XYZ file of C-alpha atoms in Angstrom:
670
model
C -227.562 44.248 -11.527
C -224.501 42.163 -10.590
C -224.842 38.388 -10.442
C -222.286 38.284 -7.631
C -223.318 37.301 -4.127
C -220.352 37.279 -1.762
C -222.438 35.630 0.994
C -220.749 37.983 3.434
C -222.181 37.127 6.866
C -223.922 39.853 8.828
C -222.999 40.923 12.341
C -219.826 42.189 14.016
C -216.624 41.472 12.106
C -215.018 39.481 14.923
C -218.079 37.208 15.181
C -218.804 36.602 11.498
C -216.881 33.357 11.046
C -217.974 31.816 14.346
C -221.633 32.648 13.764
C -221.414 31.479 10.157
C -220.000 28.113 11.210
C -222.652 27.745 13.872
C -225.446 28.038 11.317
C -224.056 25.972 8.450
C -225.432 22.585 7.521
C -223.313 19.547 8.342
C -222.741 16.086 6.907
C -222.924 13.498 9.673
C -219.877 11.224 10.067
C -221.863 8.146 9.047
C -222.849 9.812 5.754
C -219.501 11.176 4.658
C -218.379 8.006 2.900
C -221.307 8.524 0.520
C -219.683 11.718 -0.758
C -216.874 11.960 -3.344
C -214.645 15.041 -3.624
C -212.027 15.824 -6.270
C -209.076 18.012 -5.277
C -206.942 19.376 -8.136
C -203.495 20.388 -6.908
C -201.621 19.082 -3.874
C -199.570 22.039 -2.689
C -200.218 23.516 0.721
C -203.838 24.409 -0.049
C -204.765 21.245 -1.926
C -202.697 18.880 0.184
C -204.075 20.177 3.467
C -207.637 20.151 2.095
C -207.391 16.600 0.746
C -205.891 15.320 3.987
C -208.468 17.073 6.178
C -211.484 16.055 4.096
C -210.309 12.445 3.994
C -209.674 12.448 7.735
C -213.251 13.618 8.205
C -214.443 10.582 6.253
C -215.096 11.792 2.705
C -213.857 9.884 -0.336
C -211.163 12.043 -1.920
C -209.463 11.890 -5.308
C -206.368 14.104 -5.435
C -204.587 15.084 -8.661
C -201.177 16.622 -9.325
C -199.156 16.950 -12.519
C -195.895 16.395 -10.620
C -194.502 12.941 -9.896
C -195.284 13.485 -6.200
C -197.220 15.999 -4.076
C -193.859 16.789 -2.487
C -192.870 18.518 -5.742
C -195.646 21.120 -5.561
C -194.415 24.684 -5.964
C -195.261 25.437 -2.317
C -191.923 23.791 -1.607
C -190.149 26.856 -2.995
C -191.481 29.302 -0.375
C -188.533 30.325 1.757
C -189.120 33.059 4.285
C -191.992 32.110 6.560
C -195.682 32.023 7.452
C -197.620 34.742 9.279
C -199.713 34.225 12.403
C -200.966 36.665 15.021
C -199.665 34.861 18.090
C -197.795 37.891 19.500
C -195.079 35.713 20.995
C -192.746 38.708 20.862
C -195.091 40.884 22.912
C -194.630 43.739 20.465
C -198.276 44.675 19.954
C -199.473 42.119 17.423
C -203.091 40.929 17.419
C -205.711 39.425 15.143
C -206.937 42.910 14.329
C -203.438 44.180 13.515
C -202.791 41.266 11.142
C -206.172 41.962 9.551
C -205.409 45.683 9.244
C -201.893 45.159 7.860
C -203.275 42.756 5.242
C -206.029 45.133 4.137
C -203.620 48.072 4.016
C -200.900 46.033 2.316
C -203.464 45.033 -0.335
C -204.165 48.737 -0.917
C -207.794 48.441 0.240
C -208.883 46.123 -2.543
C -209.750 42.962 -0.577
C -212.907 41.782 1.146
C -213.001 42.631 4.852
C -214.745 39.498 6.088
C -212.393 37.082 4.300
C -209.273 38.857 5.516
C -210.420 38.971 9.139
C -211.202 35.241 9.018
C -207.714 34.607 7.650
C -206.158 36.517 10.532
C -208.440 34.768 13.007
C -207.524 31.208 12.011
C -203.827 31.981 11.522
C -202.957 31.027 15.091
C -204.447 27.546 14.624
C -202.133 26.904 11.688
C -198.981 27.172 13.774
C -200.321 24.751 16.391
C -201.316 22.326 13.635
C -197.893 22.452 11.996
C -195.971 22.131 15.258
C -197.993 19.000 16.036
C -196.941 17.633 12.631
C -193.301 18.152 13.530
C -192.527 21.196 11.372
C -189.117 22.373 12.677
C -189.830 26.057 13.159
C -186.958 28.244 14.307
C -186.808 28.703 18.063
C -185.300 31.161 20.483
C -182.706 30.159 23.077
C -185.409 29.358 25.646
C -187.265 27.038 23.251
C -190.109 29.362 22.268
C -190.910 29.694 18.569
C -189.002 32.573 16.996
C -190.395 35.227 14.644
C -189.138 37.471 11.861
C -190.444 40.737 10.425
C -191.600 40.928 6.826
C -192.437 43.832 4.545
C -195.374 46.086 5.337
C -195.545 45.421 9.077
C -193.975 46.794 12.242
C -194.179 43.651 14.376
C -192.548 40.210 14.304
C -195.181 37.654 13.312
C -193.484 35.474 10.710
C -192.701 31.904 11.800
C -189.940 30.236 9.810
C -187.813 27.144 9.308
C -184.523 28.687 8.159
C -184.981 29.428 4.455
C -187.002 26.253 3.849
C -190.360 27.129 5.379
C -192.454 26.100 2.380
C -190.666 22.780 2.108
C -191.140 21.953 5.782
C -194.811 22.971 5.787
C -195.426 20.946 2.638
C -193.801 17.894 4.204
C -196.134 18.337 7.163
C -199.190 18.452 4.916
C -197.821 15.584 2.836
C -197.404 13.425 5.923
C -201.077 13.970 6.734
C -202.036 13.271 3.127
C -199.894 10.128 3.002
C -201.572 8.795 6.115
C -204.966 9.105 4.425
C -203.637 7.545 1.222
C -202.436 4.623 3.333
C -205.901 4.268 4.840
C -207.485 4.189 1.395
C -209.435 7.397 1.960
C -207.466 9.325 -0.670
C -206.866 8.056 -4.188
C -203.723 9.819 -5.382
C -203.318 10.480 -9.104
C -199.742 11.652 -9.736
C -198.688 12.793 -13.220
C -202.279 13.670 -14.116
C -203.450 17.036 -15.387
C -207.009 18.347 -15.302
C -208.030 19.520 -18.765
C -211.726 20.245 -18.305
C -214.506 20.549 -15.750
C -217.673 18.525 -16.253
C -220.938 20.213 -15.309
C -224.104 18.164 -14.885
C -227.434 19.935 -14.349
C -225.626 23.161 -13.509
C -223.305 21.652 -10.882
C -219.625 20.703 -10.985
C -219.652 16.913 -11.063
C -216.239 15.838 -12.293
C -213.195 16.446 -14.448
C -211.474 15.163 -17.554
C -207.850 14.432 -16.690
C -204.962 13.368 -18.890
C -202.482 10.769 -17.713
C -199.235 12.547 -18.561
C -197.287 9.284 -18.793
C -199.581 7.308 -21.109
C -201.544 10.155 -22.703
C -204.848 8.495 -21.821
C -207.858 10.735 -21.167
C -209.713 9.750 -18.002
C -213.131 10.595 -16.566
C -213.481 11.215 -12.853
C -216.729 12.113 -11.118
C -217.478 13.619 -7.719
C -220.100 15.548 -5.821
C -217.813 18.583 -5.623
C -214.582 19.738 -7.249
C -211.895 21.728 -5.429
C -209.361 23.693 -7.495
C -206.075 24.301 -5.660
C -203.745 24.665 -8.624
C -201.820 27.817 -7.692
C -201.239 31.073 -9.537
C -200.587 32.225 -13.083
C -197.240 34.049 -12.851
C -195.796 32.009 -15.721
C -197.948 33.973 -18.152
C -194.853 36.223 -18.166
C -192.645 33.249 -19.207
C -189.902 34.375 -16.799
C -191.026 34.274 -13.192
C -190.041 32.794 -9.849
C -192.632 30.037 -10.334
C -191.684 26.453 -11.109
C -191.623 25.981 -14.878
C -194.583 23.613 -14.736
C -196.809 26.032 -12.823
C -199.778 27.003 -14.973
C -203.301 28.423 -14.987
C -205.063 25.673 -16.915
C -207.295 24.271 -14.170
C -208.479 27.729 -13.136
C -208.871 28.898 -16.718
C -210.823 25.786 -17.705
C -213.403 26.398 -14.984
C -213.516 30.064 -16.058
C -214.502 28.907 -19.535
C -217.194 26.747 -17.929
C -218.751 29.679 -16.051
C -216.543 30.593 -13.091
C -215.806 34.322 -13.032
C -212.148 35.369 -13.049
C -211.402 38.212 -10.626
C -208.788 40.983 -10.666
C -206.482 39.315 -13.223
C -204.331 42.463 -13.472
C -203.234 42.236 -9.815
C -199.791 40.643 -10.110
C -197.044 40.817 -7.515
C -193.534 41.724 -8.557
C -191.125 40.468 -5.875
C -188.170 42.807 -5.181
C -185.542 40.233 -4.189
C -184.998 38.026 -7.223
C -181.634 37.204 -8.744
C -181.486 39.436 -11.866
C -182.016 38.118 -15.372
C -178.726 37.031 -16.932
C -179.659 36.578 -20.578
C -182.343 36.113 -23.201
C -182.116 32.302 -23.139
C -182.931 31.992 -19.443
C -186.012 29.903 -18.706
C -186.635 30.606 -15.012
C -185.817 33.129 -12.291
C -184.721 32.419 -8.727
C -186.115 34.176 -5.684
C -184.110 35.174 -2.637
C -186.320 35.175 0.442
C -187.929 38.389 1.650
C -186.700 37.406 5.114
C -183.261 38.592 3.979
C -184.602 42.143 4.081
C -184.671 41.789 7.867
C -180.874 41.823 7.889
C -179.854 43.159 4.480
C -179.782 46.786 3.361
C -180.709 47.642 -0.218
C -178.630 50.225 -2.072
C -177.180 51.431 -5.333
C -174.142 53.655 -5.890
C -174.879 57.318 -5.268
C -172.703 58.361 -8.197
C -173.465 57.367 -11.782
C -169.797 56.812 -12.573
C -169.579 54.267 -9.740
C -172.613 52.395 -11.079
C -171.009 52.217 -14.517
C -167.705 51.068 -13.015
C -169.465 48.311 -11.029
C -171.296 47.077 -14.137
C -168.070 46.998 -16.111
C -166.213 45.147 -13.354
C -163.793 47.995 -12.659
C -165.076 48.619 -9.109
C -165.973 46.141 -6.368
C -169.141 47.185 -4.527
C -167.706 46.332 -1.103
C -165.045 48.997 -1.614
C -167.565 51.811 -2.153
C -167.621 53.917 1.068
C -170.866 54.382 2.998
C -171.178 58.036 2.044
C -171.252 57.060 -1.647
C -174.090 54.537 -1.243
C -177.747 55.407 -1.731
C -179.845 53.353 0.672
C -182.862 54.539 -1.253
C -185.583 52.649 0.663
C -184.310 53.996 3.975
C -184.144 57.459 2.393
C -187.648 57.416 0.903
C -189.503 55.391 3.554
C -187.826 56.024 6.924
C -190.613 54.434 9.033
C -190.338 51.036 7.295
C -187.010 51.285 5.478
C -186.024 48.021 3.813
C -189.241 46.393 5.045
C -191.696 48.291 2.861
C -194.213 46.078 1.009
C -193.095 44.265 -2.100
C -194.806 46.490 -4.641
C -193.291 49.630 -3.099
C -189.779 48.136 -2.944
C -190.043 46.851 -6.510
C -191.070 50.178 -8.022
C -188.328 51.965 -6.079
C -185.709 49.587 -7.516
C -187.061 50.113 -11.024
C -186.908 53.889 -10.565
C -183.228 53.780 -9.561
C -182.330 51.494 -12.471
C -184.322 53.580 -14.940
C -182.222 56.551 -13.823
C -179.050 54.669 -14.708
C -177.932 53.455 -11.267
C -178.425 49.734 -11.973
C -175.444 47.558 -11.068
C -175.878 44.296 -12.992
C -174.038 43.700 -16.253
C -177.029 42.222 -18.092
C -178.902 43.316 -21.211
C -180.939 45.949 -19.359
C -178.389 47.005 -16.695
C -181.015 46.263 -14.047
C -180.022 45.240 -10.526
C -179.488 46.610 -7.021
C -177.478 45.419 -4.024
C -178.704 43.597 -0.923
C -175.862 44.060 1.568
C -175.340 42.233 4.883
C -172.128 43.915 6.046
C -173.908 46.202 8.528
C -175.793 43.298 10.112
C -172.662 41.140 10.292
C -170.830 43.826 12.260
C -173.841 44.557 14.487
C -174.493 40.917 15.379
C -170.772 40.263 15.736
C -170.460 42.975 18.378
C -173.527 41.646 20.212
C -172.119 38.108 20.178
C -168.760 39.322 21.472
C -170.474 40.939 24.445
C -172.437 37.749 25.129
C -169.226 35.724 25.052
C -167.392 38.203 27.318
C -164.834 38.961 24.637
C -163.392 42.322 25.593
C -161.910 44.508 22.854
C -162.640 42.010 20.054
C -160.677 42.344 16.846
C -162.373 43.224 13.589
C -161.860 39.640 12.442
C -163.500 38.247 15.590
C -166.468 40.565 15.117
C -166.793 39.509 11.489
C -166.539 35.792 12.289
C -169.157 36.009 15.055
C -171.520 38.068 12.883
C -171.100 35.731 9.945
C -171.901 32.765 12.189
C -175.162 34.470 13.242
C -176.135 35.084 9.601
C -175.285 31.482 8.701
C -177.559 30.168 11.436
C -180.493 32.328 10.287
C -180.144 32.222 6.511
C -177.269 29.878 5.691
C -178.958 27.740 3.046
C -180.076 30.864 1.168
C -176.492 32.113 1.005
C -175.302 28.727 -0.240
C -178.003 28.724 -2.920
C -177.064 32.232 -4.061
C -173.365 31.381 -4.314
C -174.047 28.214 -6.298
C -176.170 30.153 -8.796
C -174.016 33.260 -9.186
C -170.531 32.132 -8.207
C -170.204 35.080 -5.821
C -169.780 34.934 -2.032
C -172.610 37.067 -0.566
C -170.815 37.363 2.789
C -168.185 39.445 0.989
C -169.835 40.814 -2.170
C -173.396 42.115 -1.705
C -176.149 40.067 -3.314
C -177.496 41.355 -6.614
C -181.281 41.479 -6.780
C -184.004 42.897 -9.007
C -187.823 42.613 -9.081
C -189.479 39.724 -10.905
C -192.968 38.273 -11.290
C -193.737 36.146 -8.256
C -197.359 35.836 -7.068
C -200.782 36.556 -8.507
C -203.408 38.159 -6.275
C -206.056 37.746 -8.944
C -207.738 34.417 -9.522
C -211.093 32.720 -9.693
C -213.799 34.746 -7.951
C -215.157 32.990 -4.857
C -217.683 33.918 -2.218
C -217.152 33.778 1.543
C -217.575 29.994 1.367
C -214.759 29.741 -1.223
C -217.255 28.618 -3.857
C -216.998 29.933 -7.406
C -219.952 31.023 -9.509
C -220.292 27.350 -10.520
C -222.196 25.472 -7.791
C -220.049 22.701 -6.351
C -216.777 24.118 -7.678
C -214.619 25.492 -4.853
C -211.304 27.295 -5.318
C -208.652 27.672 -2.613
C -205.166 29.061 -2.114
C -203.473 31.194 -4.759
C -205.937 29.970 -7.387
C -208.647 32.240 -5.927
C -208.633 36.007 -5.507
C -210.025 36.272 -2.019
C -207.562 37.552 0.568
C -204.758 39.750 -0.699
C -206.325 42.603 -2.637
C -203.913 44.403 -4.961
C -200.715 43.293 -3.192
C -199.820 40.346 -0.960
C -197.779 40.872 2.170
C -194.814 38.554 2.495
C -195.410 35.248 4.357
C -199.178 35.451 3.792
C -199.335 32.969 0.890
C -198.546 29.982 3.090
C -200.962 31.330 5.673
C -203.820 31.539 3.173
C -203.137 28.137 1.626
C -203.183 26.308 4.945
C -206.052 28.390 6.342
C -208.226 27.511 3.347
C -207.274 23.834 3.366
C -207.242 23.033 7.071
C -209.715 25.433 8.659
C -212.136 26.996 6.149
C -213.026 24.703 3.245
C -213.855 21.644 5.405
C -216.663 23.673 7.008
C -217.986 25.464 3.940
C -217.931 22.504 1.558
C -219.918 20.456 4.088
C -222.688 23.059 3.967
C -222.929 22.513 0.202
C -222.558 18.727 0.309
C -225.254 18.263 2.936
C -227.798 18.230 0.086
C -225.976 15.391 -1.714
C -226.224 12.615 0.863
C -228.887 10.768 -1.157
C -227.531 11.596 -4.622
C -225.456 8.451 -5.008
C -222.354 8.038 -7.158
C -222.130 10.311 -10.177
C -221.940 8.213 -13.379
C -219.313 9.061 -15.998
C -220.974 7.345 -18.978
C -223.197 10.324 -19.743
C -223.523 12.876 -22.529
C -221.904 15.591 -20.393
C -218.748 13.551 -19.871
C -218.796 12.441 -23.516
C -218.864 16.036 -24.745
C -216.134 17.212 -22.388
C -213.786 14.365 -23.320
C -214.474 14.822 -27.021
C -213.547 18.517 -26.891
C -210.208 17.658 -25.269
C -209.509 14.848 -27.727
C -210.093 17.244 -30.618
C -207.441 19.616 -29.214
C -205.009 16.754 -28.669
C -205.483 15.703 -32.293
C -205.018 19.277 -33.493
C -201.754 19.815 -31.627
C -200.256 16.507 -32.734
C -201.284 16.874 -36.382
C -200.785 20.604 -36.937
C -197.873 21.137 -39.326
C -196.595 24.317 -37.713
C -193.202 25.983 -37.881
C -192.604 27.214 -34.319
C -192.270 25.520 -30.942
C -194.590 26.162 -28.016
C -191.828 28.064 -26.199
C -191.492 30.413 -29.176
C -195.040 31.658 -28.576
C -194.689 31.614 -24.797
C -191.633 33.885 -25.012
C -193.481 36.244 -27.342
C -196.335 36.448 -24.872
C -193.981 36.942 -21.937
C -192.170 39.766 -23.675
C -195.444 41.625 -24.295
C -196.654 41.012 -20.754
C -193.457 42.157 -19.016
C -192.999 45.274 -21.128
C -196.627 46.430 -21.274
C -198.472 44.681 -18.413
C -195.573 44.617 -15.958
C -194.379 46.939 -13.191
C -195.283 50.194 -14.917
C -198.329 50.362 -17.193
C -199.729 52.977 -19.559
C -203.112 53.075 -21.311
C -201.354 53.127 -24.672
C -199.188 50.127 -23.816
C -202.110 48.145 -22.445
C -204.238 48.791 -25.527
C -201.314 47.664 -27.691
C -200.893 44.536 -25.547
C -204.518 43.502 -26.111
C -204.034 43.622 -29.878
C -200.531 42.150 -29.902
C -201.636 39.163 -27.819
C -204.528 38.668 -30.234
C -201.957 38.388 -33.024
C -199.877 35.904 -31.001
C -203.012 33.856 -30.394
C -203.868 33.737 -34.096
C -200.299 32.784 -35.007
C -200.208 30.117 -32.285
C -203.279 28.293 -33.543
C -201.955 28.389 -37.116
C -198.255 27.708 -36.669
C -197.588 25.881 -33.414
C -195.610 22.669 -33.812
C -195.854 19.903 -31.214
C -193.399 17.051 -31.600
C -193.951 13.516 -30.348
C -197.099 11.449 -30.082
C -200.310 11.774 -28.089
C -200.200 8.402 -26.338
C -196.866 8.797 -24.616
C -194.974 11.016 -22.205
C -194.989 14.286 -24.168
C -193.979 17.474 -22.321
C -194.414 19.556 -25.500
C -198.064 18.551 -25.713
C -198.522 19.383 -22.028
C -197.020 22.836 -22.617
C -199.190 23.450 -25.671
C -202.380 23.163 -23.617
C -200.956 25.420 -20.912
C -199.634 28.129 -23.226
C -202.947 28.253 -25.093
C -204.576 29.144 -21.778
C -201.836 31.637 -20.865
C -202.392 33.515 -24.126
C -206.096 33.966 -23.446
C -205.506 34.943 -19.830
C -202.773 37.416 -20.796
C -205.230 39.241 -23.009
C -207.761 39.415 -20.175
C -205.067 40.718 -17.813
C -204.283 43.566 -20.197
C -207.997 44.343 -20.580
C -208.504 44.378 -16.816
C -205.490 46.656 -16.325
C -206.753 48.994 -19.044
C -210.200 49.112 -17.477
C -208.896 49.862 -13.950
C -207.995 53.529 -14.339
C -206.122 53.893 -11.068
C -202.919 52.696 -9.453
C -203.148 50.345 -6.498
C -200.764 47.745 -5.104
C -199.178 45.671 -7.850
C -201.224 47.498 -10.524
C -199.314 50.692 -11.267
C -200.305 53.030 -14.070
C -198.051 55.944 -14.881
C -201.084 58.078 -15.724
C -202.289 57.621 -12.128
C -199.217 58.419 -10.049
C -198.452 61.140 -7.531
C -195.664 63.664 -8.254
C -193.443 61.541 -5.950
C -194.087 58.466 -8.077
C -196.415 56.724 -5.595
C -199.641 54.888 -6.471
C -202.737 57.077 -6.800
C -205.937 55.140 -6.056
C -209.428 56.141 -7.137
C -211.664 54.916 -4.329
C -214.709 56.737 -5.662
C -214.799 54.837 -8.935
C -212.709 51.678 -8.502
C -213.264 50.333 -4.997
C -214.548 47.062 -6.363
C -213.518 43.564 -7.404
C -213.425 43.086 -11.169
C -215.053 39.739 -11.967
C -214.988 38.732 -15.626
C -217.481 36.367 -17.269
C -216.385 34.245 -20.226
C -218.305 34.845 -23.459
C -216.527 32.659 -25.979
C -213.208 32.459 -27.819
C -213.041 36.230 -28.358
C -211.678 37.312 -24.980
C -212.460 40.938 -25.816
C -216.146 40.067 -25.431
C -215.869 39.107 -21.740
C -218.405 40.815 -19.475
C -217.285 42.711 -16.379
C -219.174 42.291 -13.113
C -218.339 44.389 -10.062
C -218.378 43.391 -6.410
C -218.376 46.616 -4.421
C -216.002 46.585 -1.464
C -217.465 47.935 1.754
C -215.205 48.824 4.685
C -217.060 49.109 7.973
C -214.211 48.461 10.414
C -211.242 50.379 9.059
C -210.642 53.791 7.590
C -209.765 53.735 3.907
C -206.894 56.160 3.394
C -203.824 56.745 1.287
C -201.317 54.000 1.960
C -198.122 55.431 3.416
C -194.969 53.709 4.673
C -192.975 56.876 5.262
């Protein structure tokens, strides 16, 4: 029998969250200053949670490994944030956002959580507007919306191509206000290295001061993990280079189940890899697919000529271009979900039509010429310009594109040296987001009492594939509008507990285990750098646990990662000292966790004998190359329980997914 209890409320779907809130226990305002809460991570999820909990009166300690919460990776989100406000009057609703999210996740997410997300989405926009977030607006002053992949309405609110940055500044302003009031203690340049459990409950963390190297003990009545996703297990990804899985993996090793680790999102609009020495990839916003058309040359000889620099793509006539997404998926075209668009790009490049002159010849075009002409003609009519010249049309259309996406075009040109208004952007799929994460129940609590997990660090809302602009929505929904209710229900029993002491055997043991690893890394006389092992891991992950997976490749990955792990612990070399600023030591802890997680990801992918969303197995594909789900045998959440250093001994628990409000059917965007 499974140990999992999702705490899914009973009753009609639309009433679950309201009824659940109405019957939860509360902590009275006069008692909240008796409660301490630790929040690990200060991106959108952690920052909004810390600010809200402090505003309610709790004592909050917030931790981030960056030099400021403003440097959290949430800042990199470009395109927008979803909400079912239906400002465009095009048929959107809470139910439609719920349905699109379930369908986009290929029917592998929990109904109740997703409906709650859709339900609170409208509150997020009001909250952010009140904070001064400069969302894009229409001529009349009303907030504007974009379309994103996997939907047929406009529900994505945006601030040019800087939506994540502006939302994070809004959350940071709220957090800063509480820091100024003394309700939040902010610990910058600190990294959580272990969770401390006392009498079966999460009661604190061991953190390392990344500047001095000192190990610190911090206690609380509850611990909130908001540390983001694990995309950097692939080494190359769109994530910030410091993004890591350590906080989530440490609580997994303390008893929190890890759910659906194989569900990884490959984003279709990344600037292609340029060489083997590259350390990070850059994402171009999905919002660009609103206006750009994706294509490759229709003729192989043209693709070769483009790669070799003998043919400029803008000179290829329309009839010799293969707009393959529009051809294969006419109903959605360039706005199919990310997993669908990514696999389609891979298929074209595998057939030899790739256009980038890199090691793998992988890349496709994202072209704005059609939109420039279209918007230029519309602008000419608006300005009463009769019989405009081609140059006038181009200039007016370019001005429209600049207003909508200008900073993205500037960024692309600075990185590539090419003008995307003239030469189409080059893009190719890359690892971006992780739908898997720590298993949580409806209250966002892990299998460790008192340890809550929010944002990308948990698995809860996106199933096997995340729709674009839903990451920011989930992070802020969890932090502003869900966790403050559910954590209060748990903390209501701790009013009389008093402060949690740190001079106990549990804290002693946790700190000692970390100190032993610090000593090992500093004193090990290895021959290879941390990055050497990280690149080895990334190469295995991308080639065998990437966009297209096979049972043979996955089985090989499990064993190959085991060999990397053994080599790492024998031959890793960490330069510098322990009691100083030492980025190599920081990386060593993180890569050790990535190696173990990578092995679990391969195991999970091998166990899930179906294709769904971001998990695509070639042995479970339709003749047309689409994902072939197995709802009879795999309509469940995979939740793995840690059983010691041998990751192959982890125990699988299954949370069956029950759909009472939607029809589960083959996902189609044609």
